[in-house]
Coordinates of C-alpha atoms in Angstrom, one line a residue:
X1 CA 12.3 -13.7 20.0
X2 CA 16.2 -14.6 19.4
X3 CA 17.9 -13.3 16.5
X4 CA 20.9 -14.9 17.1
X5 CA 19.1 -18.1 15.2
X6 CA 18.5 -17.1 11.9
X7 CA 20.8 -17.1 8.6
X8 CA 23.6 -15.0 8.2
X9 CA 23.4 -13.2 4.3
X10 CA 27.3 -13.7 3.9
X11 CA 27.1 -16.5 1.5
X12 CA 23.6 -15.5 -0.4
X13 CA 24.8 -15.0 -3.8
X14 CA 25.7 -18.6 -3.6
X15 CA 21.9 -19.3 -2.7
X16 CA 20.3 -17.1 -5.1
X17 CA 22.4 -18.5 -7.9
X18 CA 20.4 -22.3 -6.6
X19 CA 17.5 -20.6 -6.6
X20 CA 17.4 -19.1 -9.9
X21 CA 18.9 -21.7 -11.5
X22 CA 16.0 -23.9 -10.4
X23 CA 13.6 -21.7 -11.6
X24 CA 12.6 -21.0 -8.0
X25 CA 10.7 -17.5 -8.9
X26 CA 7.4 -15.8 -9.5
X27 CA 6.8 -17.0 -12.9
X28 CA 8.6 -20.4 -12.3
X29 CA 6.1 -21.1 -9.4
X30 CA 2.8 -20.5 -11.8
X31 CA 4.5 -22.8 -14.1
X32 CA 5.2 -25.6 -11.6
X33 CA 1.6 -25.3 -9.2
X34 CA -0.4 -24.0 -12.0
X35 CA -3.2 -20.8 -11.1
X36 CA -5.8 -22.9 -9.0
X37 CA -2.9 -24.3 -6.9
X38 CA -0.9 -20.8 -6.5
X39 CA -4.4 -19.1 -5.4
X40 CA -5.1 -21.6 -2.9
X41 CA -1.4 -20.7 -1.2
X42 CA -2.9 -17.2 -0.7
X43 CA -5.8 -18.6 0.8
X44 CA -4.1 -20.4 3.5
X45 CA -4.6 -23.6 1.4
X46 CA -1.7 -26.6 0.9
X47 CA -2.6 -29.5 -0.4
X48 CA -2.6 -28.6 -4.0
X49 CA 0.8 -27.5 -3.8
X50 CA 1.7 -30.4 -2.2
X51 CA 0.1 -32.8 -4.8
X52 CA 1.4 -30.7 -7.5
X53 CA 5.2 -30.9 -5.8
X54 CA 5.5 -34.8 -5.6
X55 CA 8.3 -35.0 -8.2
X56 CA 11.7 -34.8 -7.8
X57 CA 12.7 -32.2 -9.7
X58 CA 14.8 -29.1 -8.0
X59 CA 11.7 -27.0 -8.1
X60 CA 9.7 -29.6 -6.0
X61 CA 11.9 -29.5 -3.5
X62 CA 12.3 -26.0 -3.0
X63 CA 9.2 -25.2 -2.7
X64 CA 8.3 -28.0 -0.5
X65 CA 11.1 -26.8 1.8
X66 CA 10.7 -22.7 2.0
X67 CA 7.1 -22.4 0.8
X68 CA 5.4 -24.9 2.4
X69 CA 7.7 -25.5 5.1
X70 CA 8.1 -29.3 4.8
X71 CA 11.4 -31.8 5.4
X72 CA 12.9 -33.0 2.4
X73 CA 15.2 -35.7 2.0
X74 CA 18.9 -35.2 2.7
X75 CA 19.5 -36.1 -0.7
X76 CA 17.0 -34.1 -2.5
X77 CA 17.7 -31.0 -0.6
X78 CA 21.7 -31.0 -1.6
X79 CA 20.6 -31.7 -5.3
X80 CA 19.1 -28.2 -4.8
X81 CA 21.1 -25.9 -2.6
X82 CA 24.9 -24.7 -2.0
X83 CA 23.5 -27.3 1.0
X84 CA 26.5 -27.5 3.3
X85 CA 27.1 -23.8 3.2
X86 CA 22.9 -23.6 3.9
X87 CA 23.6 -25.4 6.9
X88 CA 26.6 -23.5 8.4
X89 CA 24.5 -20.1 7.5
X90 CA 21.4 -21.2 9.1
X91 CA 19.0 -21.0 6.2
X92 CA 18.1 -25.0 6.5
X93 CA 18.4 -27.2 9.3
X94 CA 19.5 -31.0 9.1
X95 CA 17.6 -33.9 11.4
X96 CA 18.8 -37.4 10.6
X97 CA 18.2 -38.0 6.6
X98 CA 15.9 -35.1 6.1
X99 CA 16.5 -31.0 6.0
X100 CA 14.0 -28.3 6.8
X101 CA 13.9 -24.6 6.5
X102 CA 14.5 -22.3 9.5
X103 CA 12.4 -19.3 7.4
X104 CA 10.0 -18.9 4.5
X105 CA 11.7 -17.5 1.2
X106 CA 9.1 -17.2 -1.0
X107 CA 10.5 -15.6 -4.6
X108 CA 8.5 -12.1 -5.5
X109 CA 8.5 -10.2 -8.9
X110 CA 10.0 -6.7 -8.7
X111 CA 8.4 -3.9 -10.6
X112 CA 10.4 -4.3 -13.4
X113 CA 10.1 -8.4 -13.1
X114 CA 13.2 -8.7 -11.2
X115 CA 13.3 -11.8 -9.1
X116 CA 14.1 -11.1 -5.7
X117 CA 13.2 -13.4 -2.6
X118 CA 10.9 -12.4 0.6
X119 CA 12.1 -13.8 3.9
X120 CA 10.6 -13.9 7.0
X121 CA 9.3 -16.3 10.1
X122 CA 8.0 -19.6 9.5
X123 CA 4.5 -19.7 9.3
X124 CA 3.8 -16.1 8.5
X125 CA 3.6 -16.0 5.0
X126 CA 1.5 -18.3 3.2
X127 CA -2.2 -16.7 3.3
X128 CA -0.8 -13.9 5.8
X129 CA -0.6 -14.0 9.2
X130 CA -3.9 -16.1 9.7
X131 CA -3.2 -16.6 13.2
X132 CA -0.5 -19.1 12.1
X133 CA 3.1 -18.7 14.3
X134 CA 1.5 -15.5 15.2
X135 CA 0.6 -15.7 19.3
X136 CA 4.5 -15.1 19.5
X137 CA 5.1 -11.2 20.2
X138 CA 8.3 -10.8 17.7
X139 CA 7.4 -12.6 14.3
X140 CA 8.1 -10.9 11.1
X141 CA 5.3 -11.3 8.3
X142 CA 5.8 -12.0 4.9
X143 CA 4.0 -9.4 1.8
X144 CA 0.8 -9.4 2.3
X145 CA -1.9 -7.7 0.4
X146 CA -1.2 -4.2 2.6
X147 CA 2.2 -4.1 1.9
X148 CA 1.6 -4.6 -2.4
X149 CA -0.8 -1.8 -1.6
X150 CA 1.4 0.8 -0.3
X151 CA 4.3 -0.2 -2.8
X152 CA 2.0 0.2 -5.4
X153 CA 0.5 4.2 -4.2
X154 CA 4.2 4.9 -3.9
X155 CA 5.4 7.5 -6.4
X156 CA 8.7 6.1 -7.9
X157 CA 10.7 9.3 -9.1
X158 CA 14.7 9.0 -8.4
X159 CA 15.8 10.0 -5.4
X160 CA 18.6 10.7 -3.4
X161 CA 17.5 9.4 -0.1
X162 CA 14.5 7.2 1.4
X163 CA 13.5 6.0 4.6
X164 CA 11.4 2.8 5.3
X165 CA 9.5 3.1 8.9
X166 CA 9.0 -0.2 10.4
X167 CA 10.7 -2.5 7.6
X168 CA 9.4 -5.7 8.2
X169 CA 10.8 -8.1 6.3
X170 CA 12.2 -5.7 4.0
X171 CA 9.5 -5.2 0.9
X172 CA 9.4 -1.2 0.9
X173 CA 13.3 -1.2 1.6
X174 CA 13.5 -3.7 -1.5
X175 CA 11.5 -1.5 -3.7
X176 CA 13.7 2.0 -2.7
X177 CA 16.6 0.5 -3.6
X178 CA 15.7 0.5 -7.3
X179 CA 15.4 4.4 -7.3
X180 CA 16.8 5.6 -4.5
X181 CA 20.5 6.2 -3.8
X182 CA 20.4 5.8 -0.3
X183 CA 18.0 3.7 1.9
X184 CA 17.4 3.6 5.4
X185 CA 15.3 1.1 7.4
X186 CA 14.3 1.2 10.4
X187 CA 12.0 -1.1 13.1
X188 CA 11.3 -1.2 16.6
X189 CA 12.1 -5.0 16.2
X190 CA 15.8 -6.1 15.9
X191 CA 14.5 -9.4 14.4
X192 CA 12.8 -7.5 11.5
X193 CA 16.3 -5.9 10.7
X194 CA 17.6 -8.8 10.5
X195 CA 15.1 -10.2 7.8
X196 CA 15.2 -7.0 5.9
X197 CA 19.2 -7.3 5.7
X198 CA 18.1 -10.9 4.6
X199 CA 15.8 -10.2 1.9
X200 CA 17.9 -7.3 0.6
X201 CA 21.3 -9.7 0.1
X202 CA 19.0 -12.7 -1.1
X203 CA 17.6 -10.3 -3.6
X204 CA 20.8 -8.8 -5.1
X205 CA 20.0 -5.2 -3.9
X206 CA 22.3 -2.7 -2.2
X207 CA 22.3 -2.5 1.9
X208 CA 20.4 -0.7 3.1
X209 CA 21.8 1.1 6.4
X210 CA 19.3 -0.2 9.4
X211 CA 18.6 1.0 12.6
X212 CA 16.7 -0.3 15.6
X213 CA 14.4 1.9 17.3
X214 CA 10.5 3.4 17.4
X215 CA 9.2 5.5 14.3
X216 CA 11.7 8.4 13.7
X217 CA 13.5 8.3 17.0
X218 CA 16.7 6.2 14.9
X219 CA 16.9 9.0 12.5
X220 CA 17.0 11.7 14.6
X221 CA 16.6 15.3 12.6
X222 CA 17.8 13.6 9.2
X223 CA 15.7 14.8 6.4
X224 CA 14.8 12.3 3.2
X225 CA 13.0 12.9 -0.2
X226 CA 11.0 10.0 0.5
X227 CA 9.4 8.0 3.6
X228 CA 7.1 5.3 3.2
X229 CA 5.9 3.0 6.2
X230 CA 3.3 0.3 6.7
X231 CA 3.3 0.9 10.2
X232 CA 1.6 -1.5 13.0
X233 CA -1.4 0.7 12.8
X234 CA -4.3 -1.6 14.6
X235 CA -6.4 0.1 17.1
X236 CA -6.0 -2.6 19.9
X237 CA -6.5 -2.9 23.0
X238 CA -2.8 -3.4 24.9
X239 CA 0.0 -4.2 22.3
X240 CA 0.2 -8.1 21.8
X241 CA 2.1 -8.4 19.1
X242 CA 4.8 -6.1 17.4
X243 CA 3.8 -6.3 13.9
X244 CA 0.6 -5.2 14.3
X245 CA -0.3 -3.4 17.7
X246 CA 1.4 0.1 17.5
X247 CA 1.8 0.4 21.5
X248 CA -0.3 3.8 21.8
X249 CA -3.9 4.1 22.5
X250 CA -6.0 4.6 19.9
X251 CA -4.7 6.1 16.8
X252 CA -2.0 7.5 18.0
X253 CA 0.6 6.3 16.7
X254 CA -0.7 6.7 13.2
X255 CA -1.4 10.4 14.0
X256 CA 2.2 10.3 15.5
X257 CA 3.7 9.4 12.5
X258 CA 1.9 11.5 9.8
X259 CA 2.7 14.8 12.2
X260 CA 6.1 14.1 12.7
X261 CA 7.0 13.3 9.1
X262 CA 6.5 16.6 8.1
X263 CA 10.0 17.8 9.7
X264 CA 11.8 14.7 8.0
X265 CA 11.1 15.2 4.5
X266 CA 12.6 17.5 2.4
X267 CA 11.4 19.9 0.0
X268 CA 9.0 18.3 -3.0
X269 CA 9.6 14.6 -1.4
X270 CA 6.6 12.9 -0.8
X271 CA 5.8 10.1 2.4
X272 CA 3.2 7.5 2.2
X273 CA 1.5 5.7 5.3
X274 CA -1.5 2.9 5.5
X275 CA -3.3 4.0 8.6
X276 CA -6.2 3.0 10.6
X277 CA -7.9 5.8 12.3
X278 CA -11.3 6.0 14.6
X279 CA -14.4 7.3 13.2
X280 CA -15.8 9.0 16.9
X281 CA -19.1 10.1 17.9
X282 CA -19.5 13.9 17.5
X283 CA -17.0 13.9 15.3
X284 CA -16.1 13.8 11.4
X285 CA -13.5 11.7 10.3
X286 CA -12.5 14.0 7.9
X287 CA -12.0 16.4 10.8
X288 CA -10.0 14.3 12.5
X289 CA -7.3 13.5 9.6
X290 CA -7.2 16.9 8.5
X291 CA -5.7 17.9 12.2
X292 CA -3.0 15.5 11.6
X293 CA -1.8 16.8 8.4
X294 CA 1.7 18.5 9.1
X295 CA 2.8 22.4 8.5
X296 CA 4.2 22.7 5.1
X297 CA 2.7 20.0 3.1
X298 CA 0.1 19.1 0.7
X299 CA -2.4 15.9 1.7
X300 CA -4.1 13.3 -0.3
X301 CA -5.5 10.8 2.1
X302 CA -8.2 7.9 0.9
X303 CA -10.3 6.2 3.1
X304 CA -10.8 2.5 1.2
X305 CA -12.5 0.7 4.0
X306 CA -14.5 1.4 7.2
X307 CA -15.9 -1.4 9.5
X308 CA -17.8 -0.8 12.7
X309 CA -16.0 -1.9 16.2
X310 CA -17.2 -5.2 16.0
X311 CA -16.2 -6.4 12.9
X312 CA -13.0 -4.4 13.3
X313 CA -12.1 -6.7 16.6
X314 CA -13.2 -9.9 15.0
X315 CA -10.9 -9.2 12.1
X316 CA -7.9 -8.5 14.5
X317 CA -9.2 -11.7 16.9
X318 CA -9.1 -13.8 13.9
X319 CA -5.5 -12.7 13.2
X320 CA -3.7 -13.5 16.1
X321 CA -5.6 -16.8 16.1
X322 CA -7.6 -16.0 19.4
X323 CA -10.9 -17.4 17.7
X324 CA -9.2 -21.2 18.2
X325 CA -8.4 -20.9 21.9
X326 CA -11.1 -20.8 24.8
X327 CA -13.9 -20.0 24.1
X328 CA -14.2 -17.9 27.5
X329 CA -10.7 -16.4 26.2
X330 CA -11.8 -15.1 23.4
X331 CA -14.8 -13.7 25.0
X332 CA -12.8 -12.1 27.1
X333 CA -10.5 -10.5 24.7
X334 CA -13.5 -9.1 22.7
X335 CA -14.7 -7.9 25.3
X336 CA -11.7 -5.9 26.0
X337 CA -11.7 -5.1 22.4
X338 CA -15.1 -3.3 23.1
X339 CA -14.3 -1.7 26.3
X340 CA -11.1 -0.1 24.4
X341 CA -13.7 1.6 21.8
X342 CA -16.3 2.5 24.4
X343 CA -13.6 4.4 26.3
X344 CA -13.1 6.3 23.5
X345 CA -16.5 6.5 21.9
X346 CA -15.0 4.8 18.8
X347 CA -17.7 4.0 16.3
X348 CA -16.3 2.8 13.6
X349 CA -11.7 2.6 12.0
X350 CA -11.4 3.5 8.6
X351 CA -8.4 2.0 6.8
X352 CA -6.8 4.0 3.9
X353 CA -4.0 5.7 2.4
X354 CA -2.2 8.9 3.2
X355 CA -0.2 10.3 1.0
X356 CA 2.1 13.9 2.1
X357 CA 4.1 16.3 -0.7
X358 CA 6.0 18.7 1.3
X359 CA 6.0 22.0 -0.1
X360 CA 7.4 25.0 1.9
X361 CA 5.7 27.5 -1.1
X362 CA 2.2 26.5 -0.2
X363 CA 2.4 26.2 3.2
X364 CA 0.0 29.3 3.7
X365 CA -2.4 27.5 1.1
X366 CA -1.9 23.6 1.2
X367 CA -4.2 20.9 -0.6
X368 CA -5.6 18.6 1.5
X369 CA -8.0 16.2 -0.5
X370 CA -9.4 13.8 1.5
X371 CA -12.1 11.4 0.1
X372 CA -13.7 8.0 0.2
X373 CA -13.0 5.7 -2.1
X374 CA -13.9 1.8 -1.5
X375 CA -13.9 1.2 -5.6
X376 CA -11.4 -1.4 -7.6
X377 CA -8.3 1.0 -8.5
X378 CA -5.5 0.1 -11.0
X379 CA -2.3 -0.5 -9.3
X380 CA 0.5 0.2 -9.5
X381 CA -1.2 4.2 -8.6
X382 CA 2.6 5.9 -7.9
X383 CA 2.3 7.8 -11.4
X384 CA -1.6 9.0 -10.6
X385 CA -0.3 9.7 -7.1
X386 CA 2.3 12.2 -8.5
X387 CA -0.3 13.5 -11.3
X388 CA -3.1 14.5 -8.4
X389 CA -0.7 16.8 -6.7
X390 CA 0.4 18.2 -10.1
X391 CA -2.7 19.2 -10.3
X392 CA -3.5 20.7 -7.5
X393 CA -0.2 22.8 -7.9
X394 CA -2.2 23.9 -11.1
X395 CA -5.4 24.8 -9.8
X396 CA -4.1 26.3 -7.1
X397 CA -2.6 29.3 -9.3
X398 CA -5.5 29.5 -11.6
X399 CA -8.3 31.7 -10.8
X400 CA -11.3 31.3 -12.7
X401 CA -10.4 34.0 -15.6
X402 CA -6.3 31.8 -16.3
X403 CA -8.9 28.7 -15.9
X404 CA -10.7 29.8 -19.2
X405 CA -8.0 31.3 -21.0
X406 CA -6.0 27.6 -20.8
X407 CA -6.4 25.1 -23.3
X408 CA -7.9 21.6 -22.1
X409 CA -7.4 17.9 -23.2
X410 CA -9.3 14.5 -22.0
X411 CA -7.4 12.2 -19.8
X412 CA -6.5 9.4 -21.8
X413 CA -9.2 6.5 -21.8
X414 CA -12.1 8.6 -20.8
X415 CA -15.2 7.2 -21.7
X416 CA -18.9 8.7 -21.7
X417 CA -21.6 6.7 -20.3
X418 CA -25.6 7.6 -21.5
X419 CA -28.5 6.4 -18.9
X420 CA -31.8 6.8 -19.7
X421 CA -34.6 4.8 -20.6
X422 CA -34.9 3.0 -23.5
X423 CA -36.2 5.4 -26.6
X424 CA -36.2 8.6 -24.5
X425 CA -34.9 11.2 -27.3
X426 CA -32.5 12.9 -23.9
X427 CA -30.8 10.8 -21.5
X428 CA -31.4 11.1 -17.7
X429 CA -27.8 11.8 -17.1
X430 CA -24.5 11.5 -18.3
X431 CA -21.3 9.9 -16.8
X432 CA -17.6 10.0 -17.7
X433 CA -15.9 7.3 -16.2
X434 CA -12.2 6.8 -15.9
X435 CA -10.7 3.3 -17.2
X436 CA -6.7 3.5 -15.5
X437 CA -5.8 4.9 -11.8
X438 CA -8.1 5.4 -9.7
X439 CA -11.2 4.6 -11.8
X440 CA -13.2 7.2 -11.0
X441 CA -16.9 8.2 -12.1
X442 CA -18.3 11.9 -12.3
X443 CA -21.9 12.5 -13.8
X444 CA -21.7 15.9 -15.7
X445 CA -24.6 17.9 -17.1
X446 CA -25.0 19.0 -21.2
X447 CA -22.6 21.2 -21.0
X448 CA -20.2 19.6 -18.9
X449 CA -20.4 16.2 -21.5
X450 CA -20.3 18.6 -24.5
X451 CA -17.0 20.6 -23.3
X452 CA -15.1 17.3 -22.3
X453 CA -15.9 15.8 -25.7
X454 CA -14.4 18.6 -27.7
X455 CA -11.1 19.2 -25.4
X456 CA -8.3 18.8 -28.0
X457 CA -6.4 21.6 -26.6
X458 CA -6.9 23.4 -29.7
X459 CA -9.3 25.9 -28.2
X460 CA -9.5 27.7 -24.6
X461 CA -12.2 26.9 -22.6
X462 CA -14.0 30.2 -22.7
X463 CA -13.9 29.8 -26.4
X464 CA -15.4 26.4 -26.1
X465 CA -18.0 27.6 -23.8
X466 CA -19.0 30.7 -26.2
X467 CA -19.8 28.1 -28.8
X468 CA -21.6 25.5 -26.2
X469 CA -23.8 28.8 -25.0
X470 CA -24.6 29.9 -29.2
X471 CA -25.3 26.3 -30.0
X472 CA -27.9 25.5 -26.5
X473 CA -29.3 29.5 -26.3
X474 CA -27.5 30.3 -23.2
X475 CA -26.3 33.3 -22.1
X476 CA -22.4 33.4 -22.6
X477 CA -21.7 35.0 -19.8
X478 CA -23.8 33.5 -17.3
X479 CA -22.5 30.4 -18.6
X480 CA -18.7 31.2 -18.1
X481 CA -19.6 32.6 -14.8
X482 CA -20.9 29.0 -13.4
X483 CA -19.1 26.7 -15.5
X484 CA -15.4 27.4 -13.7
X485 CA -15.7 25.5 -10.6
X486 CA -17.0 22.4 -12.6
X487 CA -13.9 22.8 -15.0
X488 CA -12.4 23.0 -11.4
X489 CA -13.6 19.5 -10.6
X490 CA -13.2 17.5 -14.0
X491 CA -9.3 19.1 -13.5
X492 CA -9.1 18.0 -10.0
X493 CA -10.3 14.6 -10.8
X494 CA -8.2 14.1 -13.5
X495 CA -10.6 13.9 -16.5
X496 CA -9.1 16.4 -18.1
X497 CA -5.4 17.9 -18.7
X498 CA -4.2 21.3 -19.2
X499 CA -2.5 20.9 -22.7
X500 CA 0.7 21.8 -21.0
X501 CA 0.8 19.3 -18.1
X502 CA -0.8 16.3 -20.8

């Protein structure tokens, strides 16, 4: 697909200023369509917008125009917009009496509630792809629910430099520019640069330098202190479409990525991927992700999802829209779908997050976590993201006797949980359950319950558990001998702090 037909940013202050002015953003949209109307846009769904838009009012007619991608009149649209200069620039199109929009720009809330603006292709936004506008092999998506996902696991410290693999329309680029110094972007797709350079200017953020080319190959041996990319990561047979279909069989060009990062970033900075990797007969997953995991750096990877191979391909079918052609079509292209797994005894693709910290001094002994973890998390997860390395660093140069000799707190909003049956005098078994990051659930015994509940940091541990053993008849040394590596695990997990780090 052309570049040479979409706007030029030159004059976007002047559009922004329309924008704003008409109350064209987030919070201004909610306002206007009202919640049941702004869901339905995610779900692919028009007509309350529409019915909700039928005034005349600035508002209407933007969002008529670059959200729901209708003609408006002439009239209308220059009571709106910088218009002329919309025209020469190529954001809107005139026909006759009426004016239409050439891309989506649908208004976004920064982190901080900065209004910036999202462009991309017509057709690609509202809902996702959905198969709408997206049989043609170069079109740019809009945010979509992966993309909030890896801004939101991405740990936000300021930085000197950061690089944004495969940009897109510009959304990690846009969220590096708030903490970074200097941002690169880069994408395989010339059109996507574009789009990025257009959602930076529309947004009021600083350039970002961009450069065409495949995963690192633009960069060359540059290093950065931060790398984030939503990569097209689907395990497809043949590569369709750009935005999705990575080119390389398999999961290779996921493990590509994570192994070559390693040499790009620079000492302490931290890259974040969404990836899709094959779960493969005779072989752990865990296995599998583990080998990717480059020389030098510390590993946190999350698998949120898996699905087996057939409702990975009807997901990916349904996408590019192959479900409304022939019927004998889409056969055909399932079928393919299903050969490409059987090839390579795929079972199953897990979808997830990986998160890498380089860090040359652990190199010999790196931290590589990697878990399941399909439950509801609290995003944004950067700061959580940031604390689980932390602590690794920390238990990683604690042995068992420093582990006892430190002073504890509990994680803010820790709560205990009691199941049992009703009127027993002893419950079954207890839980402590996380209520911010990643929500997570542990079931401890007595003793575990009992030391969590009195970690003030006033007290070491082995002091804690002296008392715990007096107070339950226990042997005080048998029970500092076994309690460590559970200290170990309410530490790793992040129910409790060392009173230093809390």
């Amino acid at each position: 697909m052309s570049t040479t037909s979409l706007p030029a940013p030159d004059r976007s202050p002047r559009l922004r200023e329309a924008l704003l002015a008409a109350a064209f953003t987030a919070d201004g949209l909610l306002d206007l369509l009202g919640a049941p109307a702004y869901a339905a846009l995610a779900r692919s769904e028009t007509v309350p917008a529409l019915r909700a838009t039928r005034g005349g009012l600035p508002l209407d007619t933007l969002v008529r125009l670059f959200l729901l991608q209708r003609p408006v009149p002439y009239e209308r649209a220059r009571a709106a917009l910088p218009l002329a200069e919309c025209v020469e620039d190529g954001w809107v199109i005139r026909e006759d009496d009426e004016v239409r929009a050439t891309v989506d720009v649908r208004p976004y809330s920064g982190p901080e509630g900065q209004d910036w603006f999202i462009v991309s292709d017509l057709g690609c936004a509202v809902g996702g792809a959905g198969g709408i506008g997206s049989h043609e092999e170069g079109v740019v998506l809009g945010v979509g629910g992966a993309s909030s996902t890896l801004a939101g696991i991405t740990v936000r410290t300021p930085v000197a430099s950061a690089l944004d693999v495969g940009a897109g329309s510009g959304i990690q680029a846009l969220y590096a520019s708030q903490h970074a110094t200097r941002v690169t972007a880069t994408d395989l797709n010339p059109r996507a640069l574009v789009f990025t350079r257009l959602t930076l200017a529309l947004s009021g953020a600083t350039p970002a330098d961009l450069r065409e080319g495949s995963l690192f190959e633009p960069v060359g041996t540059e290093t950065y202190d931060l790398i984030v990319s939503n990569p097209p990561f689907v395990i497809s047979p043949g590569a369709r479409l750009t935005y999705r279909d990575g080119g390389m069989g398999g999961d290779d060009l996921c493990r590509t990525l994570v192994q070559q990062a390693g040499d790009r970033l620079n000492d302490g900075g931290y890259a974040h991927f969404l990836a899709n990797w094959q779960h493969v007969d005779g072989e752990e997953w865990q296995d599998r992700l583990r080998s990717w995991v480059p020389r030098g750096c510390d590993a946190w990877i999350v698998q949120r999802e898996m699905q087996d191979i057939t409702q990975y391909a009807e997901l990916w079918l349904r996408d590019s829209g192959d479900h409304r052609t022939d019927p004998a079509q889409y056969a055909a292209r399932y079928d393919a779908w299903l050969d490409e797994f059987e090839a390579r005894k795929t079972k199953g693709v897990g979808f997830g997050w990986i998160t890498l910290r380089k860090s040359e001094a652990t190199a010999e002994n790196p931290s590589i976590v990697i878990e399941e973890w399909p439950h509801p998390v609290e995003q944004p997860l950067g700061e959580a993201v940031e604390a689980h390395f932390a602590r690794q660093d920390y238990l990683r140069t604690h042995d068992d006797a420093a582990l006892l000799a430190d002073h504890f707190t509990l994680a803010p909003e820790v709560m205990q949980e009691q199941v049992g049956l009703p009127g027993a005098e002893d419950p079954e078994h207890v839980v402590l359950r996380q209520n911010r990051g990643m929500r997570r659930a542990t079931k401890v015994d007595a003793v575990g319950a009992g030391f969590a509940g009195v970690c003030d940091g006033t007290l070491p541990a082995g002091r804690i558990l002296d008392a715990i053993a007096q107070l339950m008849n226990e042997d005080p040394v048998l029970l500092r001998d076994r309690t460590p590596q559970a200290i170990r695990l309410l530490v790793g997990e992040g129910f409790l702090e060392p009173a230093g780090q809390a």
